[in-house]
PDB file of C-alpha atoms and ligand atoms in Angstrom:
ATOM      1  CA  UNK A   1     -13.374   0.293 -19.566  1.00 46.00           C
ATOM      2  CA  UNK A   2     -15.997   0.157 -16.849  1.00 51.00           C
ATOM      3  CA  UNK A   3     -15.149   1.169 -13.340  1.00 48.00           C
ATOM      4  CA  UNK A   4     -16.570  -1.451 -12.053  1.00 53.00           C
ATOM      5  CA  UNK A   5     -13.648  -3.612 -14.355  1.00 56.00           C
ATOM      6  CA  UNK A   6     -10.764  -1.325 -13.453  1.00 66.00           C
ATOM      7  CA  UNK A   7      -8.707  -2.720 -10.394  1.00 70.00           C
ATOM      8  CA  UNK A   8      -7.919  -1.269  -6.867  1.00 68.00           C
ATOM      9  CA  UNK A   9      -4.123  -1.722  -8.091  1.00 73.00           C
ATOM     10  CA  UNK A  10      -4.829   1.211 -10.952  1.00 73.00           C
ATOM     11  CA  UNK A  11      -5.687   4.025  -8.536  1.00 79.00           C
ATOM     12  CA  UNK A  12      -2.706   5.884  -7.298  1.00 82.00           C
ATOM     13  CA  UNK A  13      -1.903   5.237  -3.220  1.00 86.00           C
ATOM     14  CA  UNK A  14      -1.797   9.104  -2.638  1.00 87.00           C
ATOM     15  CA  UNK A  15      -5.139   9.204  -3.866  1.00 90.00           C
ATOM     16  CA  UNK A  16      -6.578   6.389  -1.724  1.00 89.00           C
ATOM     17  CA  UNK A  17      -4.834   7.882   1.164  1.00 90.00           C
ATOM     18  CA  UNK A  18      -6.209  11.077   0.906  1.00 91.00           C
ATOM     19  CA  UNK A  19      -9.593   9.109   0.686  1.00 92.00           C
ATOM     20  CA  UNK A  20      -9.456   7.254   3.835  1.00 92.00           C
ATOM     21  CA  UNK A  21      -7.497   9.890   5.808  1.00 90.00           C
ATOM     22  CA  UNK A  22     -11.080  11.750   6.368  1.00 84.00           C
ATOM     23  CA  UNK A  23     -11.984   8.244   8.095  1.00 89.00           C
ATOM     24  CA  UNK A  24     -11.984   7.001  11.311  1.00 85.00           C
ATOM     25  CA  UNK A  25     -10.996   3.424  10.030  1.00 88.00           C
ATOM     26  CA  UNK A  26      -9.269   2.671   7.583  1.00 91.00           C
ATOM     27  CA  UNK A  27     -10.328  -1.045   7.414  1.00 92.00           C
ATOM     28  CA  UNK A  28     -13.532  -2.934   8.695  1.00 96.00           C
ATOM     29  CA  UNK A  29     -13.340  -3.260  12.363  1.00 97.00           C
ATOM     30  CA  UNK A  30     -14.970  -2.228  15.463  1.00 97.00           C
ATOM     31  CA  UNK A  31     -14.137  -1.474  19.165  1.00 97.00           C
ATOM     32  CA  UNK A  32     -15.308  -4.683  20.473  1.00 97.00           C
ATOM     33  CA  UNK A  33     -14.280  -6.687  17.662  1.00 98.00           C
ATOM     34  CA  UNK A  34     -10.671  -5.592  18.856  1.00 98.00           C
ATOM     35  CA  UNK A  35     -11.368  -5.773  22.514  1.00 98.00           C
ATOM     36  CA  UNK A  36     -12.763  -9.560  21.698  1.00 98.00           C
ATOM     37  CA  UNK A  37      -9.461 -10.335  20.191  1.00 98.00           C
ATOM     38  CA  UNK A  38      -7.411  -8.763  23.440  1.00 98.00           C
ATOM     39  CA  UNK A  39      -9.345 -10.998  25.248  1.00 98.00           C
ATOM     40  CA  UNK A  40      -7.472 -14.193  24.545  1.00 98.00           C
ATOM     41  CA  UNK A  41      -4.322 -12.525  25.100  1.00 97.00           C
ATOM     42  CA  UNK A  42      -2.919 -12.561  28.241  1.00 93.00           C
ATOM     43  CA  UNK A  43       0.619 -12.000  28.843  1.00 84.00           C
ATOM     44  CA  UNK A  44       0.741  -7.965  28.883  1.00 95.00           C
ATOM     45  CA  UNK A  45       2.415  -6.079  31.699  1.00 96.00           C
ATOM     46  CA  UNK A  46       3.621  -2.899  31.718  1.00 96.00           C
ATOM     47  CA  UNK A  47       6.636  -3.290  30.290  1.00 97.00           C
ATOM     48  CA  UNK A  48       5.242  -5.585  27.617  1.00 98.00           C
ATOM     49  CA  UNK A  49       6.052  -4.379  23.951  1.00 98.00           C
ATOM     50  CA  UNK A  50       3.283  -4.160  21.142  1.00 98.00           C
ATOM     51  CA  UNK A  51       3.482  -3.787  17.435  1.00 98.00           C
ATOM     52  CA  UNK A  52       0.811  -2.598  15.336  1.00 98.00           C
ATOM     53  CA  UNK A  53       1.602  -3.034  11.865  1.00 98.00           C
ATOM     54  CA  UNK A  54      -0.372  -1.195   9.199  1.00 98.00           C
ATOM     55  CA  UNK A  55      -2.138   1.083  11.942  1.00 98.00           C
ATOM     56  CA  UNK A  56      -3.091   3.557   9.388  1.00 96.00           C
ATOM     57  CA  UNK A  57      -5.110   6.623  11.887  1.00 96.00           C
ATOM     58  CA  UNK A  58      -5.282   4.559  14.481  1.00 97.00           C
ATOM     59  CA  UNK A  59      -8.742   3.551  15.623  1.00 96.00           C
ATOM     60  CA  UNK A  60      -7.715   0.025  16.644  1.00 97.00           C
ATOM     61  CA  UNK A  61      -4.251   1.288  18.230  1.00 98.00           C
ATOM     62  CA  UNK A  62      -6.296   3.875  20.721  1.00 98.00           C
ATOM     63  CA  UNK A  63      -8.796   1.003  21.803  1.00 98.00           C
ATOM     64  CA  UNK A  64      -5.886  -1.120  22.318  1.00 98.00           C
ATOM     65  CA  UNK A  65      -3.736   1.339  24.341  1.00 98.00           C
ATOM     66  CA  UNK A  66      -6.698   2.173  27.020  1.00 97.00           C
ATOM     67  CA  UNK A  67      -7.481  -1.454  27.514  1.00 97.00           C
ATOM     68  CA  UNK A  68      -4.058  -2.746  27.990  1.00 97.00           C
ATOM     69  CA  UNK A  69      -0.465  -1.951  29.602  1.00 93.00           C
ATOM     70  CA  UNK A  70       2.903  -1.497  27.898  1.00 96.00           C
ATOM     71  CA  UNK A  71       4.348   0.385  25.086  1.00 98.00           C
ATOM     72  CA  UNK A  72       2.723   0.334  21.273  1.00 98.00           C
ATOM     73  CA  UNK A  73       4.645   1.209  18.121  1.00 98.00           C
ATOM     74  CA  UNK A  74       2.128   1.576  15.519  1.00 98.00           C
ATOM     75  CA  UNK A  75       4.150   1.230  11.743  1.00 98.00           C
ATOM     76  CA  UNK A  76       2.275   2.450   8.466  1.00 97.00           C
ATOM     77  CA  UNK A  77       3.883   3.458   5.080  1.00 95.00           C
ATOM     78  CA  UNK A  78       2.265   6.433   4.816  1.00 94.00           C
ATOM     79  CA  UNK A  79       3.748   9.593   6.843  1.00 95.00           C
ATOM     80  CA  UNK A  80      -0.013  11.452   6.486  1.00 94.00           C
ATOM     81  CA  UNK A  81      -1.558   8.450   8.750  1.00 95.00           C
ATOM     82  CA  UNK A  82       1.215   8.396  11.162  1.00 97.00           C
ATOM     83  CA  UNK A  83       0.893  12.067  11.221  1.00 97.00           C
ATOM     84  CA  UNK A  84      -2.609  11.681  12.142  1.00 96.00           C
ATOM     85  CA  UNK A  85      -1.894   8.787  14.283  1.00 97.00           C
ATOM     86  CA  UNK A  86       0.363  10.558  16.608  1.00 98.00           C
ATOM     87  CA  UNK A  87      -2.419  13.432  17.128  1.00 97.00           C
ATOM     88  CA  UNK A  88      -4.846  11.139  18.405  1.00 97.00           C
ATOM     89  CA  UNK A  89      -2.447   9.544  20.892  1.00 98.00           C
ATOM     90  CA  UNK A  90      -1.770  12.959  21.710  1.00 98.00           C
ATOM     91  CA  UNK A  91      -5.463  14.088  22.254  1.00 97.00           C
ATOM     92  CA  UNK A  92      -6.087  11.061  24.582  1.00 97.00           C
ATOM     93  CA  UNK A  93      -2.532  11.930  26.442  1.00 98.00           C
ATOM     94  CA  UNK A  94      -1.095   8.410  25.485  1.00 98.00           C
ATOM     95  CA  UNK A  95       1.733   9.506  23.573  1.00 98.00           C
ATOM     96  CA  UNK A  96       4.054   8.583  26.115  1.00 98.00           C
ATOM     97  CA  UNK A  97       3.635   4.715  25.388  1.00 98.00           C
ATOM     98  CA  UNK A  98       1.509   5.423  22.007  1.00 98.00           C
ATOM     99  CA  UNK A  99       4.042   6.263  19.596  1.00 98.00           C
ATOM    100  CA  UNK A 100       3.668   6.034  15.214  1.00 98.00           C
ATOM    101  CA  UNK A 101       6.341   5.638  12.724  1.00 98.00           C
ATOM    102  CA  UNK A 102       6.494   5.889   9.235  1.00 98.00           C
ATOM    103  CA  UNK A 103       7.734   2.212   8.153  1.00 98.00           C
ATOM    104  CA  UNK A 104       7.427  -0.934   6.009  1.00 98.00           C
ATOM    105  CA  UNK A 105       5.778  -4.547   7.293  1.00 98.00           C
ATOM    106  CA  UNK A 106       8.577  -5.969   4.669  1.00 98.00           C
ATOM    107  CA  UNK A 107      11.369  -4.144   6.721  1.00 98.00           C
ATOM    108  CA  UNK A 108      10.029  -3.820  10.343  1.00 98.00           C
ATOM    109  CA  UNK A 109      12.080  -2.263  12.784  1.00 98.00           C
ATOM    110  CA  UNK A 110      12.247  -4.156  15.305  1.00 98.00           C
ATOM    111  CA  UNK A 111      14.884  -6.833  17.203  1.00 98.00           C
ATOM    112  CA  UNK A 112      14.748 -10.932  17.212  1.00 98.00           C
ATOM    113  CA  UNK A 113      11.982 -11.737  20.522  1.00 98.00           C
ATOM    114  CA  UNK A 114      11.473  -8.031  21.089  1.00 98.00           C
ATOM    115  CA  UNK A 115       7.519  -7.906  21.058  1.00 98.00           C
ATOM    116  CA  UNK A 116       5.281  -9.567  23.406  1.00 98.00           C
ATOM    117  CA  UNK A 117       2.673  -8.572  20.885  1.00 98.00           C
ATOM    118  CA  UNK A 118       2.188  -8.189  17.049  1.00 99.00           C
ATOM    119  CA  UNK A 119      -1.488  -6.520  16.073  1.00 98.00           C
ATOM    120  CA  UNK A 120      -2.389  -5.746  12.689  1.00 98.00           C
ATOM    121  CA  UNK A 121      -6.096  -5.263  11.980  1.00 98.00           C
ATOM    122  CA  UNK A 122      -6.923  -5.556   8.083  1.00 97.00           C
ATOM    123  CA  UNK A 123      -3.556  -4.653   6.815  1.00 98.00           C
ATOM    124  CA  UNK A 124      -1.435  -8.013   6.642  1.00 98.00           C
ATOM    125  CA  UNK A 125      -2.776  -8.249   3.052  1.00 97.00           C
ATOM    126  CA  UNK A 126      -0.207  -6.015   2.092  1.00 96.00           C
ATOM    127  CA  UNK A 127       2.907  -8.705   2.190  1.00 98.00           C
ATOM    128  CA  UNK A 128       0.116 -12.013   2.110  1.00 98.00           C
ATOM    129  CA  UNK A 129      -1.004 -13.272   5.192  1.00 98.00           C
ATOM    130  CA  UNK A 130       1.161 -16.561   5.253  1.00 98.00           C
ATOM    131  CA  UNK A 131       4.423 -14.237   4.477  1.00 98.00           C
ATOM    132  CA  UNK A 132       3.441 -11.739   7.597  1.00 98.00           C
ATOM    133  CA  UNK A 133       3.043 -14.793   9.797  1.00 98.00           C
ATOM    134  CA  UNK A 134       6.262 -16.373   9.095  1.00 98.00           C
ATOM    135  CA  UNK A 135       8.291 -13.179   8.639  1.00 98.00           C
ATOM    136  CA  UNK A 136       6.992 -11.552  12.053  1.00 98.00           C
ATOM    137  CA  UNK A 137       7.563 -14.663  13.895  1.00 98.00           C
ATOM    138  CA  UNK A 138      11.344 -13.973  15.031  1.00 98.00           C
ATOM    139  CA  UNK A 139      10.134 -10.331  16.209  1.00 98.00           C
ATOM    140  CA  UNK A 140       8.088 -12.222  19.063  1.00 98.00           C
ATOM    141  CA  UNK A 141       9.327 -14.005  22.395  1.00 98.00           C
ATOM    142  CA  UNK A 142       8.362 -17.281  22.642  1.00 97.00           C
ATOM    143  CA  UNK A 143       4.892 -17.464  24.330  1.00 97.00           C
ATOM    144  CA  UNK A 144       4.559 -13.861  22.563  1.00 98.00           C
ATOM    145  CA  UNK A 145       0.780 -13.498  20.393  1.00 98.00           C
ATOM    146  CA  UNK A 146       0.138 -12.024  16.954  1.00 98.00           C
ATOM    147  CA  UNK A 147      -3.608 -10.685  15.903  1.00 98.00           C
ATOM    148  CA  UNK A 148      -4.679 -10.490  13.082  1.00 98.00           C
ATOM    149  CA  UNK A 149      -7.595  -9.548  10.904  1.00 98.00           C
ATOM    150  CA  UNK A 150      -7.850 -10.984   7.262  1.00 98.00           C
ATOM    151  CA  UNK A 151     -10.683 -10.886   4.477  1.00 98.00           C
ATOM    152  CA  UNK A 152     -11.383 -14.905   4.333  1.00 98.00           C
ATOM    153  CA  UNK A 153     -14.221 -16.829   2.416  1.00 98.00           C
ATOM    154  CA  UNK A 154     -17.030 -18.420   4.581  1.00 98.00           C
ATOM    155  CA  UNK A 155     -17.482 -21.241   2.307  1.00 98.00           C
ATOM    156  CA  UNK A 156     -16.023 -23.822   0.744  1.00 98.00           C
ATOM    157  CA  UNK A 157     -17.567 -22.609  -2.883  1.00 98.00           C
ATOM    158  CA  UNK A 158     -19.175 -19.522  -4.137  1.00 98.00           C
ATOM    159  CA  UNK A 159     -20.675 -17.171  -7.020  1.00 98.00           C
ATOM    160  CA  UNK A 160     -18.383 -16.233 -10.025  1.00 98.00           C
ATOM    161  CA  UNK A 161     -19.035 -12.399  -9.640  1.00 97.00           C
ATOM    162  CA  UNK A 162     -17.478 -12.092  -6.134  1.00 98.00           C
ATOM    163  CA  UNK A 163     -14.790 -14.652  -6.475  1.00 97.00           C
ATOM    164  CA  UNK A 164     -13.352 -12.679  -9.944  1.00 97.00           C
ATOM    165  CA  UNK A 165     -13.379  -9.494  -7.677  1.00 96.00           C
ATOM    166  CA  UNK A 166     -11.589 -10.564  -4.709  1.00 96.00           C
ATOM    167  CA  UNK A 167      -8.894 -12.799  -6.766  1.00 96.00           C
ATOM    168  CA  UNK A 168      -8.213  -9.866  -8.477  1.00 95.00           C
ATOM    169  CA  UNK A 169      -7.924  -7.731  -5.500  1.00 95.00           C
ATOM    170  CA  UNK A 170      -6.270 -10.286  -3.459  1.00 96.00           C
ATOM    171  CA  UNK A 171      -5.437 -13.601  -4.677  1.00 97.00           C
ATOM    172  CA  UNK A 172      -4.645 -14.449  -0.804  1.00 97.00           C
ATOM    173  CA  UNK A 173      -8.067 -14.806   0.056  1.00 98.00           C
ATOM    174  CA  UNK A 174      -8.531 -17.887   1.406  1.00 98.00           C
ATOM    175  CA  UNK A 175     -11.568 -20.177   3.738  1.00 98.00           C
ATOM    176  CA  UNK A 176     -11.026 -19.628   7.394  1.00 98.00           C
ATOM    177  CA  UNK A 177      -9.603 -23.476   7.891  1.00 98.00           C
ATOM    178  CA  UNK A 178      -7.024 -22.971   5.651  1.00 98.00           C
ATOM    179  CA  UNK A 179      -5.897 -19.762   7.125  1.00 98.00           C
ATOM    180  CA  UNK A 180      -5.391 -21.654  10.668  1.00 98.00           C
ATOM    181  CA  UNK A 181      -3.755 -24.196   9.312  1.00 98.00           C
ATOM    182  CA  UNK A 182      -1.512 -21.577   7.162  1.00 98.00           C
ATOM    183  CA  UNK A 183      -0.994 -19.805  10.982  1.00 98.00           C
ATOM    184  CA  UNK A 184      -0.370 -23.537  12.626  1.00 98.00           C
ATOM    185  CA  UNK A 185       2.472 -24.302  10.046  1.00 98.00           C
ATOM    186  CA  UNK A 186       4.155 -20.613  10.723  1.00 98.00           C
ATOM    187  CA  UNK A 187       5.351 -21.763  14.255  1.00 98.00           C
ATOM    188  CA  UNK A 188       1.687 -20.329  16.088  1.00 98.00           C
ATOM    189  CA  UNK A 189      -0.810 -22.243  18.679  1.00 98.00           C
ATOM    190  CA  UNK A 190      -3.939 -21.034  16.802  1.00 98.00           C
ATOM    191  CA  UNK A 191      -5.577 -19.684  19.627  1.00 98.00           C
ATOM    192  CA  UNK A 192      -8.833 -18.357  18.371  1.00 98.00           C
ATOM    193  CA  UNK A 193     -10.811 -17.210  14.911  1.00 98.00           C
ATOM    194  CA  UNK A 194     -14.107 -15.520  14.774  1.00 98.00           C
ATOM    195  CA  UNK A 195     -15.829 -13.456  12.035  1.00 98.00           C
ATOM    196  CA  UNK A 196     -16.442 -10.064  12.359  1.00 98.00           C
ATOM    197  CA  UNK A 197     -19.921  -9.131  12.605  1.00 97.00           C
ATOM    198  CA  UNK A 198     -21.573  -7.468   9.921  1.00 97.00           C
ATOM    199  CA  UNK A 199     -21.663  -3.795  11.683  1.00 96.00           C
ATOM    200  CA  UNK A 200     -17.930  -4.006  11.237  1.00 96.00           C
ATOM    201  CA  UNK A 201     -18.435  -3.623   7.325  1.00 94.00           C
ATOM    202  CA  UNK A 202     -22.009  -2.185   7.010  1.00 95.00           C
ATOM    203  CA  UNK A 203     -21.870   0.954   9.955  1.00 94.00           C
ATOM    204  CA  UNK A 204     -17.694   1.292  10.667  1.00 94.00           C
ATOM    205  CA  UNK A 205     -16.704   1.072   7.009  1.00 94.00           C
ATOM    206  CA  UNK A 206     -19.116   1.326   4.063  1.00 95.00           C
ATOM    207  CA  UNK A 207     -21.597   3.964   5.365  1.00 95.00           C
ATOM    208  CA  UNK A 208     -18.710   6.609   6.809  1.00 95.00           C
ATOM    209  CA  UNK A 209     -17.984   6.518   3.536  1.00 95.00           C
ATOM    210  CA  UNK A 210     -20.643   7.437   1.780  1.00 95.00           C
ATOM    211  CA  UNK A 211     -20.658  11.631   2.595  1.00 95.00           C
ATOM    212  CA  UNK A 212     -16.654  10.845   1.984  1.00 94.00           C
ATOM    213  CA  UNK A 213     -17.496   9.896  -1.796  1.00 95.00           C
ATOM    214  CA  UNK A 214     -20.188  13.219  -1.813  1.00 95.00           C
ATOM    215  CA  UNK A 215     -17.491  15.192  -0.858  1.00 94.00           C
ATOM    216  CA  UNK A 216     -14.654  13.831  -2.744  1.00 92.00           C
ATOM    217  CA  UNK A 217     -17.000  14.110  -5.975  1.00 95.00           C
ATOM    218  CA  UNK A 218     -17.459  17.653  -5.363  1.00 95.00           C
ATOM    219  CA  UNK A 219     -13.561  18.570  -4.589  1.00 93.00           C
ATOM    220  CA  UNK A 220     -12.667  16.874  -7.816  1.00 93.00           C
ATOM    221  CA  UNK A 221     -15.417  17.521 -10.036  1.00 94.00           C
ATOM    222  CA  UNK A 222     -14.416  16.132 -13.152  1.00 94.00           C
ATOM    223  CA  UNK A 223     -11.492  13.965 -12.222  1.00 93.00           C
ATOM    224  CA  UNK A 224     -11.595  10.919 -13.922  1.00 93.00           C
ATOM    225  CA  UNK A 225      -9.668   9.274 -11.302  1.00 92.00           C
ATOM    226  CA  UNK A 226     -11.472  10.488  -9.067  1.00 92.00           C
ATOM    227  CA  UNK A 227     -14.388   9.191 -10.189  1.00 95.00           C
ATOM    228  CA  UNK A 228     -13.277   5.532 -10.905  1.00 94.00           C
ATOM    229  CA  UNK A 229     -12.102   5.420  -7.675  1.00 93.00           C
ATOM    230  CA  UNK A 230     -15.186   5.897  -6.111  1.00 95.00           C
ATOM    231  CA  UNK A 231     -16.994   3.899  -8.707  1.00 96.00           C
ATOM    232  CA  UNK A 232     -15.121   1.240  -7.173  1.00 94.00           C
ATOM    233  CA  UNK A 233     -15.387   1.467  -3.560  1.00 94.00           C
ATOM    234  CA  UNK A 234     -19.313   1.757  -4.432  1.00 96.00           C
ATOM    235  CA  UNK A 235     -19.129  -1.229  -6.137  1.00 96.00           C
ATOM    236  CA  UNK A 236     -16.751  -2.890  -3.467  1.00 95.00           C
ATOM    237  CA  UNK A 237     -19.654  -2.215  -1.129  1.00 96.00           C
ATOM    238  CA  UNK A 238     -22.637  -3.609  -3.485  1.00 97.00           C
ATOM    239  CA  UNK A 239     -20.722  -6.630  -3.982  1.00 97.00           C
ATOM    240  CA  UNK A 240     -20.541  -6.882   0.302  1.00 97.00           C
ATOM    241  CA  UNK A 241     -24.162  -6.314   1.000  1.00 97.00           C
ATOM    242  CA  UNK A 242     -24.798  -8.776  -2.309  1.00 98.00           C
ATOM    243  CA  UNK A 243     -22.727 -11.526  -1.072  1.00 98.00           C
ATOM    244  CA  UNK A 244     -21.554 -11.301   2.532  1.00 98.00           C
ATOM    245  CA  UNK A 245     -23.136 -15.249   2.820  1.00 98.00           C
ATOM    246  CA  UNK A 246     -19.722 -16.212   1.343  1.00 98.00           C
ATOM    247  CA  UNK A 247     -16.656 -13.776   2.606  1.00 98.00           C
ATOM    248  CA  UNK A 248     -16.183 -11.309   5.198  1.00 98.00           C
ATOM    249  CA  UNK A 249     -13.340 -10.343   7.957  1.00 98.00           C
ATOM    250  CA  UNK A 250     -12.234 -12.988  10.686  1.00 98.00           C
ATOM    251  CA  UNK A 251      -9.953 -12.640  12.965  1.00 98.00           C
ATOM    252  CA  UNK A 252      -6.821 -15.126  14.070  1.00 99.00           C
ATOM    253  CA  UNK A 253      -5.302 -15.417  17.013  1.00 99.00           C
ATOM    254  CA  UNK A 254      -2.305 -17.034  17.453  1.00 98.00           C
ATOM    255  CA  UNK A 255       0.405 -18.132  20.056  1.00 98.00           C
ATOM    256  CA  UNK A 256       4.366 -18.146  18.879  1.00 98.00           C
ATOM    257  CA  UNK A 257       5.105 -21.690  19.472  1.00 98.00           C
ATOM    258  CA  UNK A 258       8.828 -23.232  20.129  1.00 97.00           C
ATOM    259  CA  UNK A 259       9.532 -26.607  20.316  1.00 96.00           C
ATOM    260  CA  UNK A 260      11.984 -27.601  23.158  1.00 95.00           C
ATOM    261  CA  UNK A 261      15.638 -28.353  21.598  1.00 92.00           C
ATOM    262  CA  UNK A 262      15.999 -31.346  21.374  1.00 94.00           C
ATOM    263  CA  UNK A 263      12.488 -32.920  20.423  1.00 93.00           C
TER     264      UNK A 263
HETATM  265  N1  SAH B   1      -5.309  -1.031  10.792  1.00 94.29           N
HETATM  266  C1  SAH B   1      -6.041   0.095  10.232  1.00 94.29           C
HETATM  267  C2  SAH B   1      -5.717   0.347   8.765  1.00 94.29           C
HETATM  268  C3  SAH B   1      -6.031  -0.784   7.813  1.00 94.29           C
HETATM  269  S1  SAH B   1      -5.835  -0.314   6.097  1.00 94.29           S
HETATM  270  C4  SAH B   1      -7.536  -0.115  10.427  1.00 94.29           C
HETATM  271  O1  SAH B   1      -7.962  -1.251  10.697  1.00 94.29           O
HETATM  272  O2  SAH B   1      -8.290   0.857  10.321  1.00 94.29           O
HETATM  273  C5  SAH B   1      -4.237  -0.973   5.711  1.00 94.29           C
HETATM  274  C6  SAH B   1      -3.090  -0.095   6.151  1.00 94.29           C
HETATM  275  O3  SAH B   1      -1.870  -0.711   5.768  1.00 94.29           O
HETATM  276  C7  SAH B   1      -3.079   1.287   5.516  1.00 94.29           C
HETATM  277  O4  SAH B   1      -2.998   2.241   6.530  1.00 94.29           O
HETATM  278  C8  SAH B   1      -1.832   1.294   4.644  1.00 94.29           C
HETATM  279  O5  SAH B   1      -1.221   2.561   4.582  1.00 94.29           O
HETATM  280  C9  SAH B   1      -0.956   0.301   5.357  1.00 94.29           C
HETATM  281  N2  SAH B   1       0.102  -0.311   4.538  1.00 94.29           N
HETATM  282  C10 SAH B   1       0.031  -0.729   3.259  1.00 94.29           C
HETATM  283  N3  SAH B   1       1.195  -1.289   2.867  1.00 94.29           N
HETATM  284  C11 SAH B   1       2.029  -1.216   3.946  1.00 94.29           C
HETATM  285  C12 SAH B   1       3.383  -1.631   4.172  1.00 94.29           C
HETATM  286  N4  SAH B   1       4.103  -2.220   3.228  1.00 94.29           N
HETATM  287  N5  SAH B   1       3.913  -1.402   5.404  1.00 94.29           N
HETATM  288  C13 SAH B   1       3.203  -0.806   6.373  1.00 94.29           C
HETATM  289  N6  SAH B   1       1.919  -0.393   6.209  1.00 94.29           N
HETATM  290  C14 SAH B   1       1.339  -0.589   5.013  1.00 94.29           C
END
């Protein structure tokens, strides 16, 4: 089978882990991209409590935690992220309020209206994006946001080649009007989407790893798996710079809405 046909699914998660734990991000994203986001949110004191869900390292959590008050629990499934997580709250002296636990988005930890914020930058795929919006909901008080960031298609139609890849990798991929109307249905105001710009992809994600894949080749000469693997993030990022017209990362934005009782 060609690499290119083998899908992200095969690879074992240690593997991938180990991959991306040499990376800043873990997910396409940028500083500004998540500071743009923060910016229609504004109910945060310093008592307010914030969920990031899927956090892997970190990079979104930090930015988040020096531009805004309150306490942030930052949840992955993998203990070798958290690990790392926790070491860079340390090394900007935020672990006080900056704390990360190894946990699942299906089982969060959390009580009924606790958070006053759910974040989760390119990680809801994990449990679908309609089945993170509805089963988060009850975490947040009522007025309480949730960000997220989700791979969505541009258009309404678009070439074979990409739309094979990305059903395969995740069937929830969806166009950006049917994601707000996914997020209005869930009980959310949707307060704002915007696409990522490209940088987020092309400079945060794709080229950092490109001396990763050197080195990884070289650590595991002659590991099959190895070498699939990275097949496939190369091809991943061919198929982005062939056909970022049609798909790319937005962000949503929404407000936990409750009706008064009765209505
Ligand atoms: N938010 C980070 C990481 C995104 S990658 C960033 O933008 O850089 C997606 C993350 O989701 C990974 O760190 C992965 O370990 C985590 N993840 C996958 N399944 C999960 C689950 N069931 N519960 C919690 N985290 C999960």
């Amino acid at each position: 089978m060609k690499e290119e046909n083998k899908s992200i699914h095969e690879f074992g998660v240690n593997l991938i882990c180990e991959y991306f734990l040499g990376l800043e991000r873990q997910g396409p994203g940028s500083p500004e991209v998540t500071l743009k986001a923060l910016g229609f949110i504004d109910n945060l004191k310093k008592d307010s409590c914030i969920a990031d869900i899927g956090c892997g390292t970190g990079g979104q959590t930090m930015v988040l935690a020096q531009n805004v008050q309150g306490n942030i629990t930052g949840i992955d499934l993998f203990p070798a992220f958290i690990e790392q997580f926790n070491m860079n709250a340390t090394k900007i002296n935020l672990q006080e309020r900056v704390k990360g636990i190894v946990g699942s988005m299906e089982n969060l930890p959390f009580q009924n209206e606790e958070l006053d914020l759910i974040w989760s930058e390119g990680a809801i795929y994990n449990i679908g994006f309609e089945r993170g919006l509805n089963e988060w909901r009850k975490f947040l008080k009522p007025g309480g946001y949730i960000a997220v960031s989700e791979v969505s298609w541009f258009t309404e139609k678009r070439p074979v080649e990409i739309e094979k890849f990305w059903m395969d990798a995740y069937p929830g991929i969806d166009t950006i009007p049917n994601k707000v109307s996914q997020m209005q249905k869930a009980g959310y105001i949707p307060v704002a989407t915007f696409i990522l710009p490209e940088n987020c992809w092309i400079d945060n994600f794709y080229i950092p790893q490109v001396s990763r894949q050197e080195e990884f080749l070289q650590r595991y000469r002659g590991n099959k798996t190895v070498e699939d693997l990275i097949a496939y993030q190369r091809y991943e990022a061919q198929l982005y710079y062939k056909f970022k017209e049609y798909y790319g990362y937005v962000f949503y934005v929404g407000k936990k809405f409750v009706y008064p009782d009765p209505f």
